[in-house]
Amino acid sequence: LPVEYASSCGAATAFLVPADTAEMTSGCNGLLTTCQGGGFPGAELIYYRDTISLPACADWTFSWTSCCRNTAILNLLDPHLEEMVLTASLDNLNQPGNSSPIFQELTGPFVCANTPVCIANTGYDPDGDSLVYSMTAPLGAIGAPLAYLPGYSSIDPFPSTTGHALDPSTGNHCATPSTIGAYVVAYEVEEWRNGAIVGRSRRDLQISVVNCPAGSVEISGTVNDTLGAAV
């Protein structure tokens, strides 16, 4: 996996090696993914890792590029012709030893139509920096923002009966998707320290909205109150 990094101090490419893999599947028997032998969208997660040495510079940008995007994407113009670019920035001159936020949750391989859902982008910053989240446009070739089809935007990336609500302090993006299909959403998290931005990271997700069968919940057993009496 080639990751390019560049700054006013120079540029280079690191070739990361896979460190671990995992399948992103559904925990419901009625919603088995293609990874589980079912028909709902599944995904494989691959972790890459490497160690590189950087000279001190204030404007490092790391980028990863993959081509091309899924033809089935409904909210971008000509997605099959567009690259997927992820970026993160680093200032190891003024902020030596700074760490980027670590996202705490993975997004499932699909969401159900006409069902409220919250996409969790909450991150943990090892340095204790304040994190501010925003919805943004996904990036394509040379890091240029991609064009949305009419009716879509970075803050309205897929049809929702309740609109889109993003909490800038937690990164949670809540909506009620109403139309099946594949949609791209992108987020940016800024790290703030002493009133200044010390780093940025981006997240680019493909959200698959599917029709899910009706479900039911059964509760069995006994629930006791604080005095030990059955309720």
mmCIF file with all atom_site columns, C-alpha atoms in Angstrom:
data_model
loop_
_atom_site.group_PDB
_atom_site.id
_atom_site.type_symbol
_atom_site.label_atom_id
_atom_site.label_alt_id
_atom_site.label_comp_id
_atom_site.label_asym_id
_atom_site.label_entity_id
_atom_site.label_seq_id
_atom_site.pdbx_PDB_ins_code
_atom_site.Cartn_x
_atom_site.Cartn_y
_atom_site.Cartn_z
_atom_site.occupancy
_atom_site.B_iso_or_equiv
_atom_site.pdbx_formal_charge
_atom_site.auth_seq_id
_atom_site.auth_comp_id
_atom_site.auth_asym_id
_atom_site.auth_atom_id
_atom_site.pdbx_PDB_model_num
ATOM 1   C CA . LEU A 1 1   ? 0.000   0.000   0.000   1.00 0.00 ? 1   LEU A CA 1
ATOM 2   C CA . PRO A 1 2   ? 1.756   3.211   -1.107  1.00 0.00 ? 2   PRO A CA 1
ATOM 3   C CA . VAL A 1 3   ? 1.244   6.254   1.108   1.00 0.00 ? 3   VAL A CA 1
ATOM 4   C CA . GLU A 1 4   ? 2.700   9.504   -0.188  1.00 0.00 ? 4   GLU A CA 1
ATOM 5   C CA . TYR A 1 5   ? 3.918   12.183  2.190   1.00 0.00 ? 5   TYR A CA 1
ATOM 6   C CA . ALA A 1 6   ? 5.083   15.626  1.191   1.00 0.00 ? 6   ALA A CA 1
ATOM 7   C CA . SER A 1 7   ? 5.932   19.020  2.660   1.00 0.00 ? 7   SER A CA 1
ATOM 8   C CA . SER A 1 8   ? 8.130   22.024  1.999   1.00 0.00 ? 8   SER A CA 1
ATOM 9   C CA . CYS A 1 9   ? 10.915  19.818  3.390   1.00 0.00 ? 9   CYS A CA 1
ATOM 10  C CA . GLY A 1 10  ? 10.569  17.228  0.618   1.00 0.00 ? 10  GLY A CA 1
ATOM 11  C CA . ALA A 1 11  ? 8.448   14.295  -0.516  1.00 0.00 ? 11  ALA A CA 1
ATOM 12  C CA . ALA A 1 12  ? 8.607   10.507  -0.481  1.00 0.00 ? 12  ALA A CA 1
ATOM 13  C CA . THR A 1 13  ? 6.486   7.360   -0.616  1.00 0.00 ? 13  THR A CA 1
ATOM 14  C CA . ALA A 1 14  ? 6.176   4.678   2.039   1.00 0.00 ? 14  ALA A CA 1
ATOM 15  C CA . PHE A 1 15  ? 4.991   1.181   1.121   1.00 0.00 ? 15  PHE A CA 1
ATOM 16  C CA . LEU A 1 16  ? 2.950   -0.119  4.030   1.00 0.00 ? 16  LEU A CA 1
ATOM 17  C CA . VAL A 1 17  ? 2.431   -3.836  4.637   1.00 0.00 ? 17  VAL A CA 1
ATOM 18  C CA . PRO A 1 18  ? -0.797  -5.476  5.856   1.00 0.00 ? 18  PRO A CA 1
ATOM 19  C CA . ALA A 1 19  ? -0.747  -5.969  9.614   1.00 0.00 ? 19  ALA A CA 1
ATOM 20  C CA . ASP A 1 20  ? -4.198  -7.467  10.220  1.00 0.00 ? 20  ASP A CA 1
ATOM 21  C CA . THR A 1 21  ? -7.542  -8.146  8.526   1.00 0.00 ? 21  THR A CA 1
ATOM 22  C CA . ALA A 1 22  ? -11.150 -8.432  9.671   1.00 0.00 ? 22  ALA A CA 1
ATOM 23  C CA . GLU A 1 23  ? -14.554 -8.951  8.084   1.00 0.00 ? 23  GLU A CA 1
ATOM 24  C CA . MET A 1 24  ? -17.248 -6.357  8.661   1.00 0.00 ? 24  MET A CA 1
ATOM 25  C CA . THR A 1 25  ? -20.468 -8.338  8.980   1.00 0.00 ? 25  THR A CA 1
ATOM 26  C CA . SER A 1 26  ? -23.929 -8.096  10.481  1.00 0.00 ? 26  SER A CA 1
ATOM 27  C CA . GLY A 1 27  ? -24.729 -9.591  13.854  1.00 0.00 ? 27  GLY A CA 1
ATOM 28  C CA . CYS A 1 28  ? -28.300 -10.454 12.836  1.00 0.00 ? 28  CYS A CA 1
ATOM 29  C CA . ASN A 1 29  ? -29.252 -13.846 11.410  1.00 0.00 ? 29  ASN A CA 1
ATOM 30  C CA . GLY A 1 30  ? -31.745 -12.232 9.037   1.00 0.00 ? 30  GLY A CA 1
ATOM 31  C CA . LEU A 1 31  ? -29.168 -9.767  7.683   1.00 0.00 ? 31  LEU A CA 1
ATOM 32  C CA . LEU A 1 32  ? -26.278 -11.967 6.619   1.00 0.00 ? 32  LEU A CA 1
ATOM 33  C CA . THR A 1 33  ? -23.710 -10.248 4.397   1.00 0.00 ? 33  THR A CA 1
ATOM 34  C CA . THR A 1 34  ? -22.010 -11.661 1.323   1.00 0.00 ? 34  THR A CA 1
ATOM 35  C CA . CYS A 1 35  ? -19.049 -12.440 3.614   1.00 0.00 ? 35  CYS A CA 1
ATOM 36  C CA . GLN A 1 36  ? -21.377 -14.684 5.624   1.00 0.00 ? 36  GLN A CA 1
ATOM 37  C CA . GLY A 1 37  ? -23.027 -16.332 2.632   1.00 0.00 ? 37  GLY A CA 1
ATOM 38  C CA . GLY A 1 38  ? -25.986 -13.948 2.551   1.00 0.00 ? 38  GLY A CA 1
ATOM 39  C CA . GLY A 1 39  ? -27.047 -11.238 0.140   1.00 0.00 ? 39  GLY A CA 1
ATOM 40  C CA . PHE A 1 40  ? -26.424 -8.000  2.028   1.00 0.00 ? 40  PHE A CA 1
ATOM 41  C CA . PRO A 1 41  ? -23.279 -5.908  1.366   1.00 0.00 ? 41  PRO A CA 1
ATOM 42  C CA . GLY A 1 42  ? -20.184 -7.026  3.247   1.00 0.00 ? 42  GLY A CA 1
ATOM 43  C CA . ALA A 1 43  ? -16.714 -5.569  3.573   1.00 0.00 ? 43  ALA A CA 1
ATOM 44  C CA . GLU A 1 44  ? -13.200 -6.598  4.483   1.00 0.00 ? 44  GLU A CA 1
ATOM 45  C CA . LEU A 1 45  ? -11.100 -4.356  6.681   1.00 0.00 ? 45  LEU A CA 1
ATOM 46  C CA . ILE A 1 46  ? -7.323  -4.363  6.202   1.00 0.00 ? 46  ILE A CA 1
ATOM 47  C CA . TYR A 1 47  ? -4.942  -2.666  8.627   1.00 0.00 ? 47  TYR A CA 1
ATOM 48  C CA . TYR A 1 48  ? -1.617  -1.372  7.295   1.00 0.00 ? 48  TYR A CA 1
ATOM 49  C CA . ARG A 1 49  ? 1.304   -0.257  9.396   1.00 0.00 ? 49  ARG A CA 1
ATOM 50  C CA . ASP A 1 50  ? 4.821   1.093   8.953   1.00 0.00 ? 50  ASP A CA 1
ATOM 51  C CA . THR A 1 51  ? 7.411   3.257   10.693  1.00 0.00 ? 51  THR A CA 1
ATOM 52  C CA . ILE A 1 52  ? 9.098   6.141   8.892   1.00 0.00 ? 52  ILE A CA 1
ATOM 53  C CA . SER A 1 53  ? 11.438  8.915   10.025  1.00 0.00 ? 53  SER A CA 1
ATOM 54  C CA . LEU A 1 54  ? 10.524  12.507  9.164   1.00 0.00 ? 54  LEU A CA 1
ATOM 55  C CA . PRO A 1 55  ? 12.560  15.686  9.392   1.00 0.00 ? 55  PRO A CA 1
ATOM 56  C CA . ALA A 1 56  ? 10.884  18.442  11.388  1.00 0.00 ? 56  ALA A CA 1
ATOM 57  C CA . CYS A 1 57  ? 8.495   20.378  9.138   1.00 0.00 ? 57  CYS A CA 1
ATOM 58  C CA . ALA A 1 58  ? 5.275   22.305  9.727   1.00 0.00 ? 58  ALA A CA 1
ATOM 59  C CA . ASP A 1 59  ? 3.270   21.207  6.690   1.00 0.00 ? 59  ASP A CA 1
ATOM 60  C CA . TRP A 1 60  ? 3.408   17.447  6.177   1.00 0.00 ? 60  TRP A CA 1
ATOM 61  C CA . THR A 1 61  ? 0.495   15.947  4.248   1.00 0.00 ? 61  THR A CA 1
ATOM 62  C CA . PHE A 1 62  ? 0.006   12.198  4.007   1.00 0.00 ? 62  PHE A CA 1
ATOM 63  C CA . SER A 1 63  ? -2.219  10.878  1.218   1.00 0.00 ? 63  SER A CA 1
ATOM 64  C CA . TRP A 1 64  ? -3.490  7.527   0.017   1.00 0.00 ? 64  TRP A CA 1
ATOM 65  C CA . THR A 1 65  ? -5.084  7.086   -3.406  1.00 0.00 ? 65  THR A CA 1
ATOM 66  C CA . SER A 1 66  ? -7.176  4.293   -4.914  1.00 0.00 ? 66  SER A CA 1
ATOM 67  C CA . CYS A 1 67  ? -8.890  4.121   -8.293  1.00 0.00 ? 67  CYS A CA 1
ATOM 68  C CA . CYS A 1 68  ? -11.595 3.879   -9.086  1.00 0.00 ? 68  CYS A CA 1
ATOM 69  C CA . ARG A 1 69  ? -14.796 4.344   -7.119  1.00 0.00 ? 69  ARG A CA 1
ATOM 70  C CA . ASN A 1 70  ? -17.844 2.109   -7.309  1.00 0.00 ? 70  ASN A CA 1
ATOM 71  C CA . THR A 1 71  ? -20.001 2.542   -10.426 1.00 0.00 ? 71  THR A CA 1
ATOM 72  C CA . ALA A 1 72  ? -23.118 2.067   -8.276  1.00 0.00 ? 72  ALA A CA 1
ATOM 73  C CA . ILE A 1 73  ? -22.546 5.285   -6.283  1.00 0.00 ? 73  ILE A CA 1
ATOM 74  C CA . LEU A 1 74  ? -25.585 7.535   -6.742  1.00 0.00 ? 74  LEU A CA 1
ATOM 75  C CA . ASN A 1 75  ? -24.537 10.932  -5.385  1.00 0.00 ? 75  ASN A CA 1
ATOM 76  C CA . LEU A 1 76  ? -21.319 11.655  -7.312  1.00 0.00 ? 76  LEU A CA 1
ATOM 77  C CA . LEU A 1 77  ? -20.784 12.647  -10.930 1.00 0.00 ? 77  LEU A CA 1
ATOM 78  C CA . ASP A 1 78  ? -19.139 9.777   -12.891 1.00 0.00 ? 78  ASP A CA 1
ATOM 79  C CA . PRO A 1 79  ? -17.884 7.953   -9.764  1.00 0.00 ? 79  PRO A CA 1
ATOM 80  C CA . HIS A 1 80  ? -16.298 5.148   -11.810 1.00 0.00 ? 80  HIS A CA 1
ATOM 81  C CA . LEU A 1 81  ? -13.866 7.711   -13.263 1.00 0.00 ? 81  LEU A CA 1
ATOM 82  C CA . GLU A 1 82  ? -12.892 9.203   -9.917  1.00 0.00 ? 82  GLU A CA 1
ATOM 83  C CA . GLU A 1 83  ? -10.146 8.315   -7.494  1.00 0.00 ? 83  GLU A CA 1
ATOM 84  C CA . MET A 1 84  ? -10.553 7.987   -3.760  1.00 0.00 ? 84  MET A CA 1
ATOM 85  C CA . VAL A 1 85  ? -8.055  10.107  -1.826  1.00 0.00 ? 85  VAL A CA 1
ATOM 86  C CA . LEU A 1 86  ? -7.587  10.182  1.945   1.00 0.00 ? 86  LEU A CA 1
ATOM 87  C CA . THR A 1 87  ? -5.354  12.747  3.634   1.00 0.00 ? 87  THR A CA 1
ATOM 88  C CA . ALA A 1 88  ? -3.951  13.643  7.039   1.00 0.00 ? 88  ALA A CA 1
ATOM 89  C CA . SER A 1 89  ? -1.704  16.521  8.017   1.00 0.00 ? 89  SER A CA 1
ATOM 90  C CA . LEU A 1 90  ? 1.119   16.768  10.557  1.00 0.00 ? 90  LEU A CA 1
ATOM 91  C CA . ASP A 1 91  ? 3.203   19.588  12.031  1.00 0.00 ? 91  ASP A CA 1
ATOM 92  C CA . ASN A 1 92  ? 6.187   17.942  13.729  1.00 0.00 ? 92  ASN A CA 1
ATOM 93  C CA . LEU A 1 93  ? 8.143   21.209  13.806  1.00 0.00 ? 93  LEU A CA 1
ATOM 94  C CA . ASN A 1 94  ? 5.922   23.264  16.120  1.00 0.00 ? 94  ASN A CA 1
ATOM 95  C CA . GLN A 1 95  ? 4.112   20.264  17.594  1.00 0.00 ? 95  GLN A CA 1
ATOM 96  C CA . PRO A 1 96  ? 6.727   17.496  17.906  1.00 0.00 ? 96  PRO A CA 1
ATOM 97  C CA . GLY A 1 97  ? 5.322   14.107  18.892  1.00 0.00 ? 97  GLY A CA 1
ATOM 98  C CA . ASN A 1 98  ? 1.758   15.003  17.916  1.00 0.00 ? 98  ASN A CA 1
ATOM 99  C CA . SER A 1 99  ? -0.629  12.091  17.273  1.00 0.00 ? 99  SER A CA 1
ATOM 100 C CA . SER A 1 100 ? -3.642  12.032  14.974  1.00 0.00 ? 100 SER A CA 1
ATOM 101 C CA . PRO A 1 101 ? -7.083  11.142  16.371  1.00 0.00 ? 101 PRO A CA 1
ATOM 102 C CA . ILE A 1 102 ? -7.988  7.457   16.517  1.00 0.00 ? 102 ILE A CA 1
ATOM 103 C CA . PHE A 1 103 ? -11.551 6.748   15.369  1.00 0.00 ? 103 PHE A CA 1
ATOM 104 C CA . GLN A 1 104 ? -13.305 4.654   18.008  1.00 0.00 ? 104 GLN A CA 1
ATOM 105 C CA . GLU A 1 105 ? -15.912 2.852   15.909  1.00 0.00 ? 105 GLU A CA 1
ATOM 106 C CA . LEU A 1 106 ? -16.165 1.244   12.498  1.00 0.00 ? 106 LEU A CA 1
ATOM 107 C CA . THR A 1 107 ? -19.146 1.870   10.257  1.00 0.00 ? 107 THR A CA 1
ATOM 108 C CA . GLY A 1 108 ? -21.175 -1.235  9.442   1.00 0.00 ? 108 GLY A CA 1
ATOM 109 C CA . PRO A 1 109 ? -21.253 -2.569  5.879   1.00 0.00 ? 109 PRO A CA 1
ATOM 110 C CA . PHE A 1 110 ? -24.796 -1.272  5.337   1.00 0.00 ? 110 PHE A CA 1
ATOM 111 C CA . VAL A 1 111 ? -27.676 0.648   6.932   1.00 0.00 ? 111 VAL A CA 1
ATOM 112 C CA . CYS A 1 112 ? -31.412 -0.007  6.702   1.00 0.00 ? 112 CYS A CA 1
ATOM 113 C CA . ALA A 1 113 ? -33.751 2.246   4.742   1.00 0.00 ? 113 ALA A CA 1
ATOM 114 C CA . ASN A 1 114 ? -36.380 4.184   6.718   1.00 0.00 ? 114 ASN A CA 1
ATOM 115 C CA . THR A 1 115 ? -34.605 3.406   9.987   1.00 0.00 ? 115 THR A CA 1
ATOM 116 C CA . PRO A 1 116 ? -32.813 6.077   12.039  1.00 0.00 ? 116 PRO A CA 1
ATOM 117 C CA . VAL A 1 117 ? -29.049 5.593   12.047  1.00 0.00 ? 117 VAL A CA 1
ATOM 118 C CA . CYS A 1 118 ? -26.096 7.444   13.555  1.00 0.00 ? 118 CYS A CA 1
ATOM 119 C CA . ILE A 1 119 ? -22.713 7.132   11.870  1.00 0.00 ? 119 ILE A CA 1
ATOM 120 C CA . ALA A 1 120 ? -20.150 7.354   14.665  1.00 0.00 ? 120 ALA A CA 1
ATOM 121 C CA . ASN A 1 121 ? -16.996 9.322   13.849  1.00 0.00 ? 121 ASN A CA 1
ATOM 122 C CA . THR A 1 122 ? -15.969 9.956   17.443  1.00 0.00 ? 122 THR A CA 1
ATOM 123 C CA . GLY A 1 123 ? -12.209 9.951   17.827  1.00 0.00 ? 123 GLY A CA 1
ATOM 124 C CA . TYR A 1 124 ? -9.766  9.715   20.709  1.00 0.00 ? 124 TYR A CA 1
ATOM 125 C CA . ASP A 1 125 ? -6.757  12.007  20.707  1.00 0.00 ? 125 ASP A CA 1
ATOM 126 C CA . PRO A 1 126 ? -3.795  10.625  22.680  1.00 0.00 ? 126 PRO A CA 1
ATOM 127 C CA . ASP A 1 127 ? -2.507  14.179  23.248  1.00 0.00 ? 127 ASP A CA 1
ATOM 128 C CA . GLY A 1 128 ? -5.756  15.497  24.679  1.00 0.00 ? 128 GLY A CA 1
ATOM 129 C CA . ASP A 1 129 ? -6.318  17.945  21.815  1.00 0.00 ? 129 ASP A CA 1
ATOM 130 C CA . SER A 1 130 ? -9.823  19.309  21.228  1.00 0.00 ? 130 SER A CA 1
ATOM 131 C CA . LEU A 1 131 ? -11.473 17.709  18.187  1.00 0.00 ? 131 LEU A CA 1
ATOM 132 C CA . VAL A 1 132 ? -13.917 19.480  15.879  1.00 0.00 ? 132 VAL A CA 1
ATOM 133 C CA . TYR A 1 133 ? -15.776 17.533  13.177  1.00 0.00 ? 133 TYR A CA 1
ATOM 134 C CA . SER A 1 134 ? -17.407 18.636  9.938   1.00 0.00 ? 134 SER A CA 1
ATOM 135 C CA . MET A 1 135 ? -18.971 17.078  6.858   1.00 0.00 ? 135 MET A CA 1
ATOM 136 C CA . THR A 1 136 ? -16.928 17.761  3.754   1.00 0.00 ? 136 THR A CA 1
ATOM 137 C CA . ALA A 1 137 ? -16.623 16.805  0.087   1.00 0.00 ? 137 ALA A CA 1
ATOM 138 C CA . PRO A 1 138 ? -14.787 13.579  -0.801  1.00 0.00 ? 138 PRO A CA 1
ATOM 139 C CA . LEU A 1 139 ? -11.521 14.025  -2.678  1.00 0.00 ? 139 LEU A CA 1
ATOM 140 C CA . GLY A 1 140 ? -10.476 12.798  -6.116  1.00 0.00 ? 140 GLY A CA 1
ATOM 141 C CA . ALA A 1 141 ? -7.388  13.156  -8.296  1.00 0.00 ? 141 ALA A CA 1
ATOM 142 C CA . ILE A 1 142 ? -4.674  15.475  -6.914  1.00 0.00 ? 142 ILE A CA 1
ATOM 143 C CA . GLY A 1 143 ? -6.832  15.992  -3.849  1.00 0.00 ? 143 GLY A CA 1
ATOM 144 C CA . ALA A 1 144 ? -9.541  18.003  -5.619  1.00 0.00 ? 144 ALA A CA 1
ATOM 145 C CA . PRO A 1 145 ? -13.086 17.979  -4.154  1.00 0.00 ? 145 PRO A CA 1
ATOM 146 C CA . LEU A 1 146 ? -15.449 15.802  -6.168  1.00 0.00 ? 146 LEU A CA 1
ATOM 147 C CA . ALA A 1 147 ? -18.650 17.132  -7.724  1.00 0.00 ? 147 ALA A CA 1
ATOM 148 C CA . TYR A 1 148 ? -21.983 15.982  -6.312  1.00 0.00 ? 148 TYR A CA 1
ATOM 149 C CA . LEU A 1 149 ? -24.938 15.349  -8.570  1.00 0.00 ? 149 LEU A CA 1
ATOM 150 C CA . PRO A 1 150 ? -27.737 17.935  -8.323  1.00 0.00 ? 150 PRO A CA 1
ATOM 151 C CA . GLY A 1 151 ? -29.729 17.467  -5.140  1.00 0.00 ? 151 GLY A CA 1
ATOM 152 C CA . TYR A 1 152 ? -26.760 16.201  -3.128  1.00 0.00 ? 152 TYR A CA 1
ATOM 153 C CA . SER A 1 153 ? -24.026 17.989  -1.204  1.00 0.00 ? 153 SER A CA 1
ATOM 154 C CA . SER A 1 154 ? -21.445 17.369  1.487   1.00 0.00 ? 154 SER A CA 1
ATOM 155 C CA . ILE A 1 155 ? -24.024 18.214  4.182   1.00 0.00 ? 155 ILE A CA 1
ATOM 156 C CA . ASP A 1 156 ? -26.890 16.417  2.410   1.00 0.00 ? 156 ASP A CA 1
ATOM 157 C CA . PRO A 1 157 ? -25.167 13.350  0.927   1.00 0.00 ? 157 PRO A CA 1
ATOM 158 C CA . PHE A 1 158 ? -28.132 10.960  0.702   1.00 0.00 ? 158 PHE A CA 1
ATOM 159 C CA . PRO A 1 159 ? -31.944 11.189  0.903   1.00 0.00 ? 159 PRO A CA 1
ATOM 160 C CA . SER A 1 160 ? -33.132 11.354  4.513   1.00 0.00 ? 160 SER A CA 1
ATOM 161 C CA . THR A 1 161 ? -36.636 11.830  5.854   1.00 0.00 ? 161 THR A CA 1
ATOM 162 C CA . THR A 1 162 ? -35.266 13.633  8.919   1.00 0.00 ? 162 THR A CA 1
ATOM 163 C CA . GLY A 1 163 ? -32.473 15.623  7.298   1.00 0.00 ? 163 GLY A CA 1
ATOM 164 C CA . HIS A 1 164 ? -28.863 15.361  8.425   1.00 0.00 ? 164 HIS A CA 1
ATOM 165 C CA . ALA A 1 165 ? -27.535 16.314  11.854  1.00 0.00 ? 165 ALA A CA 1
ATOM 166 C CA . LEU A 1 166 ? -23.816 16.344  12.646  1.00 0.00 ? 166 LEU A CA 1
ATOM 167 C CA . ASP A 1 167 ? -22.563 16.980  16.160  1.00 0.00 ? 167 ASP A CA 1
ATOM 168 C CA . PRO A 1 168 ? -19.329 18.970  15.655  1.00 0.00 ? 168 PRO A CA 1
ATOM 169 C CA . SER A 1 169 ? -18.022 17.979  19.087  1.00 0.00 ? 169 SER A CA 1
ATOM 170 C CA . THR A 1 170 ? -18.558 14.193  18.801  1.00 0.00 ? 170 THR A CA 1
ATOM 171 C CA . GLY A 1 171 ? -18.664 13.596  15.040  1.00 0.00 ? 171 GLY A CA 1
ATOM 172 C CA . ASN A 1 172 ? -21.947 11.662  15.229  1.00 0.00 ? 172 ASN A CA 1
ATOM 173 C CA . HIS A 1 173 ? -23.907 12.016  11.985  1.00 0.00 ? 173 HIS A CA 1
ATOM 174 C CA . CYS A 1 174 ? -27.573 11.060  12.366  1.00 0.00 ? 174 CYS A CA 1
ATOM 175 C CA . ALA A 1 175 ? -30.178 10.653  9.614   1.00 0.00 ? 175 ALA A CA 1
ATOM 176 C CA . THR A 1 176 ? -33.004 8.398   8.426   1.00 0.00 ? 176 THR A CA 1
ATOM 177 C CA . PRO A 1 177 ? -31.999 7.165   4.944   1.00 0.00 ? 177 PRO A CA 1
ATOM 178 C CA . SER A 1 178 ? -34.997 6.774   2.673   1.00 0.00 ? 178 SER A CA 1
ATOM 179 C CA . THR A 1 179 ? -33.674 5.583   -0.703  1.00 0.00 ? 179 THR A CA 1
ATOM 180 C CA . ILE A 1 180 ? -31.719 2.392   -1.311  1.00 0.00 ? 180 ILE A CA 1
ATOM 181 C CA . GLY A 1 181 ? -28.354 2.632   -3.050  1.00 0.00 ? 181 GLY A CA 1
ATOM 182 C CA . ALA A 1 182 ? -24.702 3.493   -2.452  1.00 0.00 ? 182 ALA A CA 1
ATOM 183 C CA . TYR A 1 183 ? -23.678 6.985   -1.348  1.00 0.00 ? 183 TYR A CA 1
ATOM 184 C CA . VAL A 1 184 ? -20.345 8.573   -0.446  1.00 0.00 ? 184 VAL A CA 1
ATOM 185 C CA . VAL A 1 185 ? -20.001 10.679  2.692   1.00 0.00 ? 185 VAL A CA 1
ATOM 186 C CA . ALA A 1 186 ? -16.823 12.362  3.917   1.00 0.00 ? 186 ALA A CA 1
ATOM 187 C CA . TYR A 1 187 ? -15.794 13.902  7.214   1.00 0.00 ? 187 TYR A CA 1
ATOM 188 C CA . GLU A 1 188 ? -12.904 16.015  8.463   1.00 0.00 ? 188 GLU A CA 1
ATOM 189 C CA . VAL A 1 189 ? -11.666 16.224  12.039  1.00 0.00 ? 189 VAL A CA 1
ATOM 190 C CA . GLU A 1 190 ? -9.483  19.111  13.168  1.00 0.00 ? 190 GLU A CA 1
ATOM 191 C CA . GLU A 1 191 ? -7.162  18.963  16.173  1.00 0.00 ? 191 GLU A CA 1
ATOM 192 C CA . TRP A 1 192 ? -7.087  22.192  18.186  1.00 0.00 ? 192 TRP A CA 1
ATOM 193 C CA . ARG A 1 193 ? -4.454  23.063  20.798  1.00 0.00 ? 193 ARG A CA 1
ATOM 194 C CA . ASN A 1 194 ? -4.079  26.424  22.535  1.00 0.00 ? 194 ASN A CA 1
ATOM 195 C CA . GLY A 1 195 ? -6.380  28.078  20.003  1.00 0.00 ? 195 GLY A CA 1
ATOM 196 C CA . ALA A 1 196 ? -4.557  26.775  16.904  1.00 0.00 ? 196 ALA A CA 1
ATOM 197 C CA . ILE A 1 197 ? -5.160  23.876  14.493  1.00 0.00 ? 197 ILE A CA 1
ATOM 198 C CA . VAL A 1 198 ? -2.321  21.352  14.838  1.00 0.00 ? 198 VAL A CA 1
ATOM 199 C CA . GLY A 1 199 ? -3.612  18.643  12.481  1.00 0.00 ? 199 GLY A CA 1
ATOM 200 C CA . ARG A 1 200 ? -6.398  17.448  10.204  1.00 0.00 ? 200 ARG A CA 1
ATOM 201 C CA . SER A 1 201 ? -7.613  13.980  9.213   1.00 0.00 ? 201 SER A CA 1
ATOM 202 C CA . ARG A 1 202 ? -10.267 12.888  6.722   1.00 0.00 ? 202 ARG A CA 1
ATOM 203 C CA . ARG A 1 203 ? -12.641 9.948   6.611   1.00 0.00 ? 203 ARG A CA 1
ATOM 204 C CA . ASP A 1 204 ? -14.303 8.814   3.359   1.00 0.00 ? 204 ASP A CA 1
ATOM 205 C CA . LEU A 1 205 ? -17.106 6.236   3.579   1.00 0.00 ? 205 LEU A CA 1
ATOM 206 C CA . GLN A 1 206 ? -19.431 4.496   1.140   1.00 0.00 ? 206 GLN A CA 1
ATOM 207 C CA . ILE A 1 207 ? -22.827 4.088   2.793   1.00 0.00 ? 207 ILE A CA 1
ATOM 208 C CA . SER A 1 208 ? -24.977 1.280   1.365   1.00 0.00 ? 208 SER A CA 1
ATOM 209 C CA . VAL A 1 209 ? -28.684 1.776   2.085   1.00 0.00 ? 209 VAL A CA 1
ATOM 210 C CA . VAL A 1 210 ? -30.686 -1.460  1.774   1.00 0.00 ? 210 VAL A CA 1
ATOM 211 C CA . ASN A 1 211 ? -34.210 -2.691  2.428   1.00 0.00 ? 211 ASN A CA 1
ATOM 212 C CA . CYS A 1 212 ? -34.124 -4.720  5.633   1.00 0.00 ? 212 CYS A CA 1
ATOM 213 C CA . PRO A 1 213 ? -36.744 -7.277  6.694   1.00 0.00 ? 213 PRO A CA 1
ATOM 214 C CA . ALA A 1 214 ? -38.900 -6.463  9.692   1.00 0.00 ? 214 ALA A CA 1
ATOM 215 C CA . GLY A 1 215 ? -37.313 -7.524  12.940  1.00 0.00 ? 215 GLY A CA 1
ATOM 216 C CA . SER A 1 216 ? -38.520 -8.354  16.411  1.00 0.00 ? 216 SER A CA 1
ATOM 217 C CA . VAL A 1 217 ? -36.971 -8.453  19.845  1.00 0.00 ? 217 VAL A CA 1
ATOM 218 C CA . GLU A 1 218 ? -37.771 -11.102 22.430  1.00 0.00 ? 218 GLU A CA 1
ATOM 219 C CA . ILE A 1 219 ? -36.851 -10.704 26.082  1.00 0.00 ? 219 ILE A CA 1
ATOM 220 C CA . SER A 1 220 ? -36.844 -13.771 28.318  1.00 0.00 ? 220 SER A CA 1
ATOM 221 C CA . GLY A 1 221 ? -35.891 -14.305 31.925  1.00 0.00 ? 221 GLY A CA 1
ATOM 222 C CA . THR A 1 222 ? -36.515 -12.313 35.080  1.00 0.00 ? 222 THR A CA 1
ATOM 223 C CA . VAL A 1 223 ? -35.670 -8.710  35.864  1.00 0.00 ? 223 VAL A CA 1
ATOM 224 C CA . ASN A 1 224 ? -35.364 -7.822  39.537  1.00 0.00 ? 224 ASN A CA 1
ATOM 225 C CA . ASP A 1 225 ? -35.783 -4.472  41.222  1.00 0.00 ? 225 ASP A CA 1
ATOM 226 C CA . THR A 1 226 ? -33.352 -3.048  43.784  1.00 0.00 ? 226 THR A CA 1
ATOM 227 C CA . LEU A 1 227 ? -35.023 -5.098  46.546  1.00 0.00 ? 227 LEU A CA 1
ATOM 228 C CA . GLY A 1 228 ? -34.636 -8.349  44.613  1.00 0.00 ? 228 GLY A CA 1
ATOM 229 C CA . ALA A 1 229 ? -38.307 -8.714  43.728  1.00 0.00 ? 229 ALA A CA 1
ATOM 230 C CA . ALA A 1 230 ? -39.185 -9.955  40.239  1.00 0.00 ? 230 ALA A CA 1
ATOM 231 C CA . VAL A 1 231 ? -40.656 -7.324  37.921  1.00 0.00 ? 231 VAL A CA 1
#
